[in-house]
PDB file of C-alpha atoms in Angstrom:
ATOM      1  CA  MET M   1     101.076  39.444  41.024  1.00 60.00           C
ATOM      2  CA  VAL M   2      99.299  42.085  38.943  1.00 69.00           C
ATOM      3  CA  THR M   3     100.205  40.231  35.745  1.00 83.00           C
ATOM      4  CA  ALA M   4      98.859  36.945  37.156  1.00 81.00           C
ATOM      5  CA  ASN M   5      95.631  38.684  38.188  1.00 89.00           C
ATOM      6  CA  ARG M   6      95.233  40.177  34.730  1.00 93.00           C
ATOM      7  CA  ARG M   7      95.849  36.810  33.094  1.00 96.00           C
ATOM      8  CA  ALA M   8      93.350  35.176  35.430  1.00 96.00           C
ATOM      9  CA  ALA M   9      90.755  37.860  34.694  1.00 95.00           C
ATOM     10  CA  ALA M  10      91.292  37.432  30.947  1.00 96.00           C
ATOM     11  CA  PHE M  11      90.785  33.671  31.219  1.00 97.00           C
ATOM     12  CA  TYR M  12      87.664  34.219  33.321  1.00 96.00           C
ATOM     13  CA  ARG M  13      86.258  36.516  30.615  1.00 94.00           C
ATOM     14  CA  GLN M  14      86.877  33.677  28.145  1.00 94.00           C
ATOM     15  CA  ALA M  15      84.856  31.380  30.398  1.00 94.00           C
ATOM     16  CA  GLN M  16      82.047  33.935  30.481  1.00 91.00           C
ATOM     17  CA  ARG M  17      81.953  33.961  26.673  1.00 88.00           C
ATOM     18  CA  ALA M  18      82.233  30.186  26.273  1.00 89.00           C
ATOM     19  CA  THR M  19      79.723  28.564  23.962  1.00 85.00           C
ATOM     20  CA  ASP M  20      79.674  25.252  25.807  1.00 86.00           C
ATOM     21  CA  ALA M  21      80.557  23.738  29.157  1.00 88.00           C
ATOM     22  CA  HIS M  22      83.790  22.181  27.890  1.00 92.00           C
ATOM     23  CA  GLN M  23      85.133  25.576  26.755  1.00 92.00           C
ATOM     24  CA  ALA M  24      84.058  27.139  30.039  1.00 94.00           C
ATOM     25  CA  MET M  25      85.770  24.411  32.072  1.00 95.00           C
ATOM     26  CA  THR M  26      89.005  24.833  30.101  1.00 97.00           C
ATOM     27  CA  ALA M  27      89.005  28.606  30.610  1.00 97.00           C
ATOM     28  CA  LEU M  28      88.142  28.210  34.308  1.00 97.00           C
ATOM     29  CA  ARG M  29      91.049  25.805  34.802  1.00 97.00           C
ATOM     30  CA  LEU M  30      93.378  28.326  33.142  1.00 97.00           C
ATOM     31  CA  THR M  31      91.960  31.028  35.421  1.00 97.00           C
ATOM     32  CA  ILE M  32      92.736  28.948  38.496  1.00 95.00           C
ATOM     33  CA  ASP M  33      96.202  28.068  37.186  1.00 96.00           C
ATOM     34  CA  ALA M  34      96.918  31.796  36.828  1.00 96.00           C
ATOM     35  CA  ASP M  35      95.367  32.673  40.208  1.00 93.00           C
ATOM     36  CA  PRO M  36      94.692  29.754  42.591  1.00 91.00           C
ATOM     37  CA  ALA M  37      92.684  32.095  44.859  1.00 89.00           C
ATOM     38  CA  PHE M  38      90.162  33.141  42.152  1.00 93.00           C
ATOM     39  CA  ALA M  39      87.062  32.122  44.120  1.00 92.00           C
ATOM     40  CA  LEU M  40      84.545  32.707  41.312  1.00 94.00           C
ATOM     41  CA  ALA M  41      86.410  30.395  38.962  1.00 95.00           C
ATOM     42  CA  ILE M  42      86.792  27.736  41.651  1.00 94.00           C
ATOM     43  CA  ALA M  43      83.071  27.809  42.498  1.00 95.00           C
ATOM     44  CA  ASP M  44      82.065  27.763  38.823  1.00 95.00           C
ATOM     45  CA  LEU M  45      84.393  24.899  37.938  1.00 95.00           C
ATOM     46  CA  ASN M  46      83.244  22.887  40.950  1.00 94.00           C
ATOM     47  CA  ALA M  47      79.610  23.400  39.947  1.00 93.00           C
ATOM     48  CA  ILE M  48      80.084  22.512  36.275  1.00 92.00           C
ATOM     49  CA  ALA M  49      82.374  19.561  36.965  1.00 92.00           C
ATOM     50  CA  GLY M  50      80.232  18.243  39.800  1.00 90.00           C
ATOM     51  CA  THR M  51      83.103  18.340  42.259  1.00 89.00           C
ATOM     52  CA  ALA M  52      83.429  19.758  45.730  1.00 80.00           C
ATOM     53  CA  GLY M  53      86.265  22.039  46.570  1.00 74.00           C
ATOM     54  CA  ARG M  54      87.243  24.695  49.018  1.00 75.00           C
ATOM     55  CA  LEU M  55      87.259  28.300  48.044  1.00 73.00           C
ATOM     56  CA  ALA M  56      90.249  30.469  48.740  1.00 67.00           C
ATOM     57  CA  ASN M  57      89.792  32.343  51.964  1.00 68.00           C
ATOM     58  CA  HIS M  58      90.028  35.982  50.943  1.00 72.00           C
ATOM     59  CA  GLN M  59      87.825  39.048  50.977  1.00 77.00           C
ATOM     60  CA  GLN M  60      85.156  39.001  48.277  1.00 83.00           C
ATOM     61  CA  LEU M  61      82.913  41.712  46.960  1.00 87.00           C
ATOM     62  CA  SER M  62      79.194  41.388  47.617  1.00 90.00           C
ATOM     63  CA  TRP M  63      78.387  40.445  44.010  1.00 90.00           C
ATOM     64  CA  GLU M  64      81.101  37.766  44.088  1.00 92.00           C
ATOM     65  CA  ARG M  65      79.640  36.212  47.250  1.00 92.00           C
ATOM     66  CA  HIS M  66      76.175  36.280  45.684  1.00 94.00           C
ATOM     67  CA  HIS M  67      77.446  34.669  42.447  1.00 94.00           C
ATOM     68  CA  ILE M  68      79.087  31.900  44.469  1.00 94.00           C
ATOM     69  CA  GLU M  69      75.886  31.343  46.460  1.00 94.00           C
ATOM     70  CA  VAL M  70      73.909  31.072  43.203  1.00 94.00           C
ATOM     71  CA  VAL M  71      76.197  28.463  41.617  1.00 94.00           C
ATOM     72  CA  ARG M  72      76.589  26.489  44.838  1.00 93.00           C
ATOM     73  CA  SER M  73      72.796  26.314  45.203  1.00 92.00           C
ATOM     74  CA  ALA M  74      72.544  25.046  41.634  1.00 91.00           C
ATOM     75  CA  ALA M  75      75.296  22.492  42.233  1.00 92.00           C
ATOM     76  CA  SER M  76      73.586  21.231  45.389  1.00 91.00           C
ATOM     77  CA  GLY M  77      70.456  20.430  43.357  1.00 88.00           C
ATOM     78  CA  ASP M  78      68.291  23.195  44.797  1.00 87.00           C
ATOM     79  CA  GLY M  79      67.155  24.579  41.448  1.00 84.00           C
ATOM     80  CA  ALA M  80      64.283  26.657  42.783  1.00 85.00           C
ATOM     81  CA  ARG M  81      66.563  28.421  45.285  1.00 90.00           C
ATOM     82  CA  ALA M  82      69.286  28.865  42.652  1.00 90.00           C
ATOM     83  CA  ALA M  83      66.790  30.404  40.217  1.00 87.00           C
ATOM     84  CA  GLY M  84      65.483  32.767  42.878  1.00 90.00           C
ATOM     85  CA  LEU M  85      68.979  33.813  43.891  1.00 94.00           C
ATOM     86  CA  LEU M  86      69.898  34.217  40.223  1.00 91.00           C
ATOM     87  CA  ARG M  87      66.970  36.611  39.709  1.00 88.00           C
ATOM     88  CA  GLU M  88      68.164  38.722  42.652  1.00 92.00           C
ATOM     89  CA  HIS M  89      71.756  38.552  41.465  1.00 93.00           C
ATOM     90  CA  LEU M  90      70.919  39.654  37.921  1.00 89.00           C
ATOM     91  CA  ALA M  91      68.726  42.468  39.241  1.00 88.00           C
ATOM     92  CA  SER M  92      71.822  43.731  41.021  1.00 90.00           C
ATOM     93  CA  VAL M  93      74.609  43.076  38.494  1.00 89.00           C
ATOM     94  CA  GLY M  94      72.678  42.944  35.211  1.00 83.00           C
ATOM     95  CA  CYS M  95      74.939  40.463  33.455  1.00 85.00           C
ATOM     96  CA  ASP M  96      76.435  37.171  34.632  1.00 87.00           C
ATOM     97  CA  PRO M  97      76.516  34.604  31.809  1.00 86.00           C
ATOM     98  CA  LEU M  98      78.302  31.905  33.803  1.00 89.00           C
ATOM     99  CA  ALA M  99      75.800  31.994  36.652  1.00 91.00           C
ATOM    100  CA  VAL M 100      72.927  31.785  34.143  1.00 88.00           C
ATOM    101  CA  HIS M 101      74.464  28.862  32.259  1.00 86.00           C
ATOM    102  CA  ILE M 102      75.365  26.976  35.413  1.00 90.00           C
ATOM    103  CA  VAL M 103      71.878  27.330  36.889  1.00 87.00           C
ATOM    104  CA  ALA M 104      70.277  26.319  33.590  1.00 83.00           C
ATOM    105  CA  GLN M 105      72.582  23.326  33.123  1.00 83.00           C
ATOM    106  CA  LEU M 106      72.264  21.982  36.634  1.00 81.00           C
ATOM    107  CA  ARG M 107      68.525  22.293  37.116  1.00 73.00           C
ATOM    108  CA  GLN M 108      66.718  19.059  37.696  1.00 62.00           C
ATOM    109  CA  PRO M 109      65.058  17.443  34.665  1.00 59.00           C
ATOM    110  CA  GLY M 110      61.458  18.554  34.627  1.00 56.00           C
ATOM    111  CA  GLY M 111      62.270  21.281  37.150  1.00 54.00           C
ATOM    112  CA  HIS M 112      59.915  23.809  35.665  1.00 54.00           C
ATOM    113  CA  ASP M 113      58.751  25.199  39.002  1.00 53.00           C
ATOM    114  CA  ASP M 114      61.687  27.617  39.025  1.00 55.00           C
ATOM    115  CA  ASP M 115      60.394  29.866  36.196  1.00 61.00           C
ATOM    116  CA  LEU M 116      63.868  29.866  34.627  1.00 62.00           C
ATOM    117  CA  GLU M 117      62.552  29.965  31.047  1.00 61.00           C
ATOM    118  CA  ASP M 118      60.811  33.258  31.793  1.00 62.00           C
ATOM    119  CA  LEU M 119      64.044  34.686  33.168  1.00 61.00           C
ATOM    120  CA  THR M 120      66.244  33.507  30.302  1.00 60.00           C
ATOM    121  CA  CYS M 121      63.881  34.989  27.697  1.00 58.00           C
ATOM    122  CA  ARG M 122      64.553  38.467  29.104  1.00 60.00           C
ATOM    123  CA  LEU M 123      68.337  38.395  29.461  1.00 60.00           C
ATOM    124  CA  PRO M 124      70.507  41.135  27.979  1.00 57.00           C
ATOM    125  CA  GLY M 125      72.560  40.471  24.832  1.00 59.00           C
ATOM    126  CA  CYS M 126      75.687  39.621  26.831  1.00 58.00           C
ATOM    127  CA  HIS M 127      74.140  36.216  27.544  1.00 55.00           C
ATOM    128  CA  LEU M 128      74.664  33.759  24.714  1.00 58.00           C
ATOM    129  CA  ALA M 129      72.161  31.103  23.802  1.00 55.00           C
ATOM    130  CA  ARG M 130      71.938  28.146  26.152  1.00 56.00           C
ATOM    131  CA  TRP M 131      74.772  25.709  26.320  1.00 57.00           C
ATOM    132  CA  PRO M 132      74.034  22.226  25.073  1.00 52.00           C
ATOM    133  CA  PRO M 133      73.609  19.664  27.872  1.00 53.00           C
ATOM    134  CA  ILE M 134      76.763  18.658  29.746  1.00 49.00           C
ATOM    135  CA  PRO M 135      77.670  15.112  28.666  1.00 46.00           C
ATOM    136  CA  ASP M 136      78.416  12.808  31.598  1.00 48.00           C
ATOM    137  CA  ALA M 137      81.898  12.185  30.152  1.00 40.00           C
ATOM    138  CA  ASP M 138      82.710  15.912  30.595  1.00 48.00           C
ATOM    139  CA  ARG M 139      81.698  15.903  34.263  1.00 49.00           C
ATOM    140  CA  GLU M 140      84.277  14.846  36.773  1.00 50.00           C
ATOM    141  CA  GLY M 141      83.670  12.860  39.914  1.00 44.00           C
TER     142      GLY M 141
END
């Protein structure tokens, strides 16, 4: 089990460093293959792919629950709430590239009331430049 958890964590780190949504989705799928209960990967993949899925029912750390709430808000189309939650989340954890990319990718066109540009201009170096838009062909569902 420890080996599977380590493999899953390594794949999740690959997803965090992905330069586009396709790479992130591939790494997230590998994460879930290695650990089907990896709730962060499940929530992230569901958000990016535009699918709905159940999260594994296990104890999560506070930052994990907050990350999941951020990406689920983005996936539900509530960009302003997702951006606000993301600000709080980053104030607490400092670095979360996947949450940033997911919120940025899933915000509504013209949704400039969320002040996301201001936030993304001040991110630490662990956050890569923005992903290119997610082509419809890459989204499932």
